[in-house]
Amino acid sequence: MKKIAILGSGSGSNMQAIADAISAGKINAEIVYVGCDIEGAFLFQRAKNLGLECELIDCLGYKQKFPAEVQSALAEKLKEMGVDLICLAGFMRLVGQPLLQVFPDRILNIHPSLLPAYPGLHAWEQAVDDGATKSGCTVHYVDAGMDTGEIIAQATVPVLPGDTAKTLHERIQIEERKLYPLVVAEVLSKLG
Ligand code: GRF
């Protein structure tokens, strides 16, 4: 059975969706590691409810940076655990070479826009502010850039008249929770 690691910073709804798909037999894998860089994030609670331990990833006091030595230690640990695929699920730090070298083409991310439109933070807000008529989410391989890796799949939602950043984000997140598990299943099946 394939082994998945989840890295997040927030509520963990995408991790939940992946875990639910595993329970439903739609993904033939197990989550063997959950890590979070934000103390007290709801992700810890969700992991606990799923019977999973969530490790606090200590980023040495840096607010945004993902220090190379922290990435190296994590890469080593996940390699030793035999992790096949790392799923970033709302993880707010930029992954770099120490992890990418150990897990080439084995790190996925979900982003709340139709990339290449609106990379980076608050993508849904940018879409509303711009008067975009459609938005959505993208699952992509992670490279060293900000939301620039190869796109695997996208789901589109309309931006409706009267939408606020919040209402659009909620609509996008519904699609995220459907798309991410499907892509994880597909990517894992191709790993053989
Ligand atoms: C999602 O909207 C994802 O696209 C973005 O961060 C959010 C994470 O949500 N990268 P959750 O923690 O999975 O609920």
mmCIF file of C-alpha atoms and ligand atoms in Angstrom:
data_model
loop_
_atom_site.group_PDB
_atom_site.id
_atom_site.type_symbol
_atom_site.label_atom_id
_atom_site.label_comp_id
_atom_site.label_asym_id
_atom_site.label_seq_id
_atom_site.Cartn_x
_atom_site.Cartn_y
_atom_site.Cartn_z
ATOM 1 C CA MET A 1 0.000 0.000 0.000
ATOM 2 C CA LYS A 2 1.257 3.475 -0.919
ATOM 3 C CA LYS A 3 2.224 5.928 1.791
ATOM 4 C CA ILE A 4 1.116 9.560 1.858
ATOM 5 C CA ALA A 5 2.464 12.465 3.893
ATOM 6 C CA ILE A 6 0.331 15.576 4.390
ATOM 7 C CA LEU A 7 1.732 19.026 5.117
ATOM 8 C CA GLY A 8 -0.667 21.793 6.088
ATOM 9 C CA SER A 9 -1.032 25.061 7.957
ATOM 10 C CA GLY A 10 -4.755 25.531 8.342
ATOM 11 C CA SER A 11 -8.056 23.793 8.770
ATOM 12 C CA GLY A 12 -7.117 20.551 7.055
ATOM 13 C CA SER A 13 -10.265 20.108 4.997
ATOM 14 C CA ASN A 14 -8.243 18.797 2.070
ATOM 15 C CA MET A 15 -6.475 16.298 4.316
ATOM 16 C CA GLN A 16 -9.922 15.246 5.532
ATOM 17 C CA ALA A 17 -11.089 14.750 1.950
ATOM 18 C CA ILE A 18 -8.076 12.563 1.180
ATOM 19 C CA ALA A 19 -8.584 10.564 4.387
ATOM 20 C CA ASP A 20 -12.284 10.112 3.572
ATOM 21 C CA ALA A 21 -11.440 8.889 0.084
ATOM 22 C CA ILE A 22 -9.021 6.370 1.601
ATOM 23 C CA SER A 23 -11.721 5.132 3.996
ATOM 24 C CA ALA A 24 -14.147 4.835 1.093
ATOM 25 C CA GLY A 25 -11.649 2.668 -0.792
ATOM 26 C CA LYS A 26 -11.144 5.267 -3.511
ATOM 27 C CA ILE A 27 -7.444 5.751 -2.767
ATOM 28 C CA ASN A 28 -5.330 2.689 -2.122
ATOM 29 C CA ALA A 29 -2.960 4.264 0.373
ATOM 30 C CA GLU A 30 -2.493 5.251 3.966
ATOM 31 C CA ILE A 31 -1.594 8.561 5.541
ATOM 32 C CA VAL A 32 1.575 7.859 7.492
ATOM 33 C CA TYR A 33 2.604 11.388 8.372
ATOM 34 C CA VAL A 34 0.845 14.697 9.046
ATOM 35 C CA GLY A 35 2.857 17.840 9.693
ATOM 36 C CA CYS A 36 1.761 21.385 10.418
ATOM 37 C CA ASP A 37 3.811 24.547 10.939
ATOM 38 C CA ILE A 38 1.138 26.511 12.811
ATOM 39 C CA GLU A 39 0.579 25.720 16.454
ATOM 40 C CA GLY A 40 -3.102 25.343 17.290
ATOM 41 C CA ALA A 41 -4.256 25.002 13.666
ATOM 42 C CA PHE A 42 -7.478 23.011 13.280
ATOM 43 C CA LEU A 43 -5.475 20.482 11.280
ATOM 44 C CA PHE A 44 -4.209 19.058 14.593
ATOM 45 C CA GLN A 45 -7.761 18.380 15.728
ATOM 46 C CA ARG A 46 -8.787 16.842 12.432
ATOM 47 C CA ALA A 47 -5.744 14.586 12.464
ATOM 48 C CA LYS A 48 -6.547 13.507 16.005
ATOM 49 C CA ASN A 49 -10.138 12.724 15.035
ATOM 50 C CA LEU A 50 -8.767 10.529 12.267
ATOM 51 C CA GLY A 51 -6.520 8.717 14.717
ATOM 52 C CA LEU A 52 -3.435 10.354 13.217
ATOM 53 C CA GLU A 53 -0.662 12.151 14.983
ATOM 54 C CA CYS A 54 0.152 15.629 13.707
ATOM 55 C CA GLU A 55 3.709 16.814 14.158
ATOM 56 C CA LEU A 56 4.455 20.489 14.722
ATOM 57 C CA ILE A 57 7.012 21.513 12.107
ATOM 58 C CA ASP A 58 9.214 23.976 13.972
ATOM 59 C CA CYS A 59 10.391 26.592 11.484
ATOM 60 C CA LEU A 60 12.851 28.113 13.950
ATOM 61 C CA GLY A 61 10.958 31.336 14.462
ATOM 62 C CA TYR A 62 10.760 32.229 10.771
ATOM 63 C CA LYS A 63 7.306 33.504 9.838
ATOM 64 C CA GLN A 64 7.383 32.593 6.150
ATOM 65 C CA LYS A 65 10.626 30.839 5.326
ATOM 66 C CA PHE A 66 10.852 27.049 5.306
ATOM 67 C CA PRO A 67 14.445 26.746 6.542
ATOM 68 C CA ALA A 68 16.642 24.414 4.481
ATOM 69 C CA GLU A 69 17.761 22.461 7.531
ATOM 70 C CA VAL A 70 14.146 21.873 8.566
ATOM 71 C CA GLN A 71 13.308 20.678 5.053
ATOM 72 C CA SER A 72 16.325 18.362 4.982
ATOM 73 C CA ALA A 73 15.429 16.768 8.298
ATOM 74 C CA LEU A 74 11.835 16.311 7.171
ATOM 75 C CA ALA A 75 12.926 14.860 3.811
ATOM 76 C CA GLU A 76 15.155 12.357 5.594
ATOM 77 C CA LYS A 77 12.394 11.366 7.971
ATOM 78 C CA LEU A 78 9.781 10.917 5.248
ATOM 79 C CA LYS A 79 12.223 8.935 3.131
ATOM 80 C CA GLU A 80 12.947 6.616 6.036
ATOM 81 C CA MET A 81 9.213 6.145 6.533
ATOM 82 C CA GLY A 82 8.932 5.073 2.901
ATOM 83 C CA VAL A 83 6.629 7.923 1.886
ATOM 84 C CA ASP A 84 5.590 7.726 -1.788
ATOM 85 C CA LEU A 85 3.772 11.028 -2.144
ATOM 86 C CA ILE A 86 3.724 14.312 -0.239
ATOM 87 C CA CYS A 87 0.471 16.268 -0.455
ATOM 88 C CA LEU A 88 0.615 19.932 0.412
ATOM 89 C CA ALA A 89 -2.828 20.748 1.753
ATOM 90 C CA GLY A 90 -2.951 24.416 2.602
ATOM 91 C CA PHE A 91 0.752 24.483 3.520
ATOM 92 C CA MET A 92 1.807 28.123 3.470
ATOM 93 C CA ARG A 93 5.577 27.872 3.041
ATOM 94 C CA LEU A 94 7.526 27.534 -0.174
ATOM 95 C CA VAL A 95 9.054 24.084 -0.547
ATOM 96 C CA GLY A 96 12.597 24.116 -1.917
ATOM 97 C CA GLN A 97 15.406 21.881 -3.092
ATOM 98 C CA PRO A 98 16.034 19.904 0.116
ATOM 99 C CA LEU A 99 12.602 18.289 -0.192
ATOM 100 C CA LEU A 100 12.308 18.437 -3.984
ATOM 101 C CA GLN A 101 15.577 16.571 -4.485
ATOM 102 C CA VAL A 102 14.483 13.694 -2.284
ATOM 103 C CA PHE A 103 10.919 13.603 -3.671
ATOM 104 C CA PRO A 104 11.182 14.626 -7.345
ATOM 105 C CA ASP A 105 7.728 14.646 -8.998
ATOM 106 C CA ARG A 106 6.308 13.323 -5.768
ATOM 107 C CA ILE A 107 5.021 16.487 -4.161
ATOM 108 C CA LEU A 108 1.547 17.780 -5.036
ATOM 109 C CA ASN A 109 -0.198 21.021 -4.160
ATOM 110 C CA ILE A 110 -3.754 22.290 -4.421
ATOM 111 C CA HIS A 111 -4.207 25.936 -5.235
ATOM 112 C CA PRO A 112 -7.469 27.917 -5.214
ATOM 113 C CA SER A 113 -7.316 29.411 -8.710
ATOM 114 C CA LEU A 114 -7.129 28.335 -12.317
ATOM 115 C CA LEU A 115 -3.354 28.540 -12.550
ATOM 116 C CA PRO A 116 -1.421 30.195 -14.092
ATOM 117 C CA ALA A 117 -3.918 32.886 -13.063
ATOM 118 C CA TYR A 118 -3.517 34.229 -9.533
ATOM 119 C CA PRO A 119 -0.617 32.327 -7.997
ATOM 120 C CA GLY A 120 0.290 33.128 -4.404
ATOM 121 C CA LEU A 121 -1.845 34.320 -1.550
ATOM 122 C CA HIS A 122 -5.575 35.147 -1.510
ATOM 123 C CA ALA A 123 -6.143 33.964 -5.049
ATOM 124 C CA TRP A 124 -9.930 33.978 -4.638
ATOM 125 C CA GLU A 125 -9.854 37.587 -3.448
ATOM 126 C CA GLN A 126 -7.806 38.612 -6.462
ATOM 127 C CA ALA A 127 -10.340 36.919 -8.760
ATOM 128 C CA VAL A 128 -13.255 38.829 -7.183
ATOM 129 C CA ASP A 129 -11.353 42.140 -7.228
ATOM 130 C CA ASP A 130 -10.491 41.621 -10.885
ATOM 131 C CA GLY A 131 -14.094 40.942 -11.866
ATOM 132 C CA ALA A 132 -13.163 37.489 -13.197
ATOM 133 C CA THR A 133 -16.165 35.484 -14.406
ATOM 134 C CA LYS A 134 -14.716 32.113 -13.540
ATOM 135 C CA SER A 135 -12.352 30.678 -11.028
ATOM 136 C CA GLY A 136 -11.595 27.263 -9.620
ATOM 137 C CA CYS A 137 -8.780 25.150 -8.302
ATOM 138 C CA THR A 138 -5.662 23.463 -9.626
ATOM 139 C CA VAL A 139 -3.715 20.427 -8.509
ATOM 140 C CA HIS A 140 -0.119 20.610 -9.674
ATOM 141 C CA TYR A 141 3.279 19.100 -9.106
ATOM 142 C CA VAL A 142 5.414 21.261 -6.860
ATOM 143 C CA ASP A 143 8.582 22.850 -8.143
ATOM 144 C CA ALA A 144 10.732 25.527 -6.529
ATOM 145 C CA GLY A 145 8.495 28.359 -7.749
ATOM 146 C CA MET A 146 5.338 29.793 -6.262
ATOM 147 C CA ASP A 147 2.496 27.663 -7.685
ATOM 148 C CA THR A 148 4.410 27.170 -10.945
ATOM 149 C CA GLY A 149 4.765 23.379 -11.191
ATOM 150 C CA GLU A 150 3.218 21.240 -13.923
ATOM 151 C CA ILE A 151 -0.575 21.320 -13.832
ATOM 152 C CA ILE A 152 -2.267 17.952 -13.416
ATOM 153 C CA ALA A 153 -5.957 18.845 -13.180
ATOM 154 C CA GLN A 154 -8.310 21.758 -12.693
ATOM 155 C CA ALA A 155 -11.945 22.278 -11.722
ATOM 156 C CA THR A 156 -13.830 25.418 -12.696
ATOM 157 C CA VAL A 157 -16.496 27.318 -10.761
ATOM 158 C CA PRO A 158 -18.382 30.446 -11.818
ATOM 159 C CA VAL A 159 -17.813 33.760 -10.089
ATOM 160 C CA LEU A 160 -21.383 34.903 -9.423
ATOM 161 C CA PRO A 161 -22.713 38.444 -9.203
ATOM 162 C CA GLY A 162 -22.545 39.504 -5.563
ATOM 163 C CA ASP A 163 -19.788 37.056 -4.702
ATOM 164 C CA THR A 164 -17.469 38.100 -1.917
ATOM 165 C CA ALA A 165 -14.006 36.664 -1.410
ATOM 166 C CA LYS A 166 -15.557 34.404 1.227
ATOM 167 C CA THR A 167 -18.437 33.032 -0.866
ATOM 168 C CA LEU A 168 -16.140 32.390 -3.815
ATOM 169 C CA HIS A 169 -13.553 30.672 -1.634
ATOM 170 C CA GLU A 170 -16.246 28.392 -0.195
ATOM 171 C CA ARG A 171 -17.413 27.452 -3.698
ATOM 172 C CA ILE A 172 -13.833 26.742 -4.752
ATOM 173 C CA GLN A 173 -13.160 24.652 -1.663
ATOM 174 C CA ILE A 174 -16.089 22.357 -2.429
ATOM 175 C CA GLU A 175 -14.380 21.539 -5.720
ATOM 176 C CA GLU A 176 -10.968 21.211 -4.076
ATOM 177 C CA ARG A 177 -12.245 18.465 -1.823
ATOM 178 C CA LYS A 178 -13.519 16.531 -4.837
ATOM 179 C CA LEU A 179 -10.550 17.126 -7.129
ATOM 180 C CA TYR A 180 -7.623 16.520 -4.804
ATOM 181 C CA PRO A 181 -8.542 12.934 -3.825
ATOM 182 C CA LEU A 182 -9.157 12.035 -7.479
ATOM 183 C CA VAL A 183 -5.748 13.339 -8.510
ATOM 184 C CA VAL A 184 -3.993 11.686 -5.581
ATOM 185 C CA ALA A 185 -5.532 8.341 -6.587
ATOM 186 C CA GLU A 186 -4.488 8.843 -10.202
ATOM 187 C CA VAL A 187 -0.928 9.925 -9.421
ATOM 188 C CA LEU A 188 -0.433 7.025 -7.004
ATOM 189 C CA SER A 189 -1.738 4.500 -9.509
ATOM 190 C CA LYS A 190 0.831 5.720 -12.032
ATOM 191 C CA LEU A 191 3.669 5.273 -9.543
ATOM 192 C CA GLY A 192 3.173 1.527 -10.005
HETATM 193 C C1 GRF B 1 -7.196 25.665 0.314
HETATM 194 O O1 GRF B 1 -8.083 26.620 -0.191
HETATM 195 C C2 GRF B 1 -6.025 25.463 -0.610
HETATM 196 O O2 GRF B 1 -6.334 25.655 -1.953
HETATM 197 C C3 GRF B 1 -5.074 26.535 -0.157
HETATM 198 O O3 GRF B 1 -5.241 26.591 1.226
HETATM 199 C C4 GRF B 1 -6.535 26.134 1.600
HETATM 200 C C5 GRF B 1 -6.361 25.033 2.586
HETATM 201 O O4 GRF B 1 -7.542 24.593 3.159
HETATM 202 N N1 GRF B 1 -3.741 26.233 -0.626
HETATM 203 P P1 GRF B 1 -7.554 23.347 4.143
HETATM 204 O O5 GRF B 1 -6.527 23.602 5.233
HETATM 205 O O6 GRF B 1 -7.244 22.113 3.364
HETATM 206 O O7 GRF B 1 -8.946 23.334 4.705
#
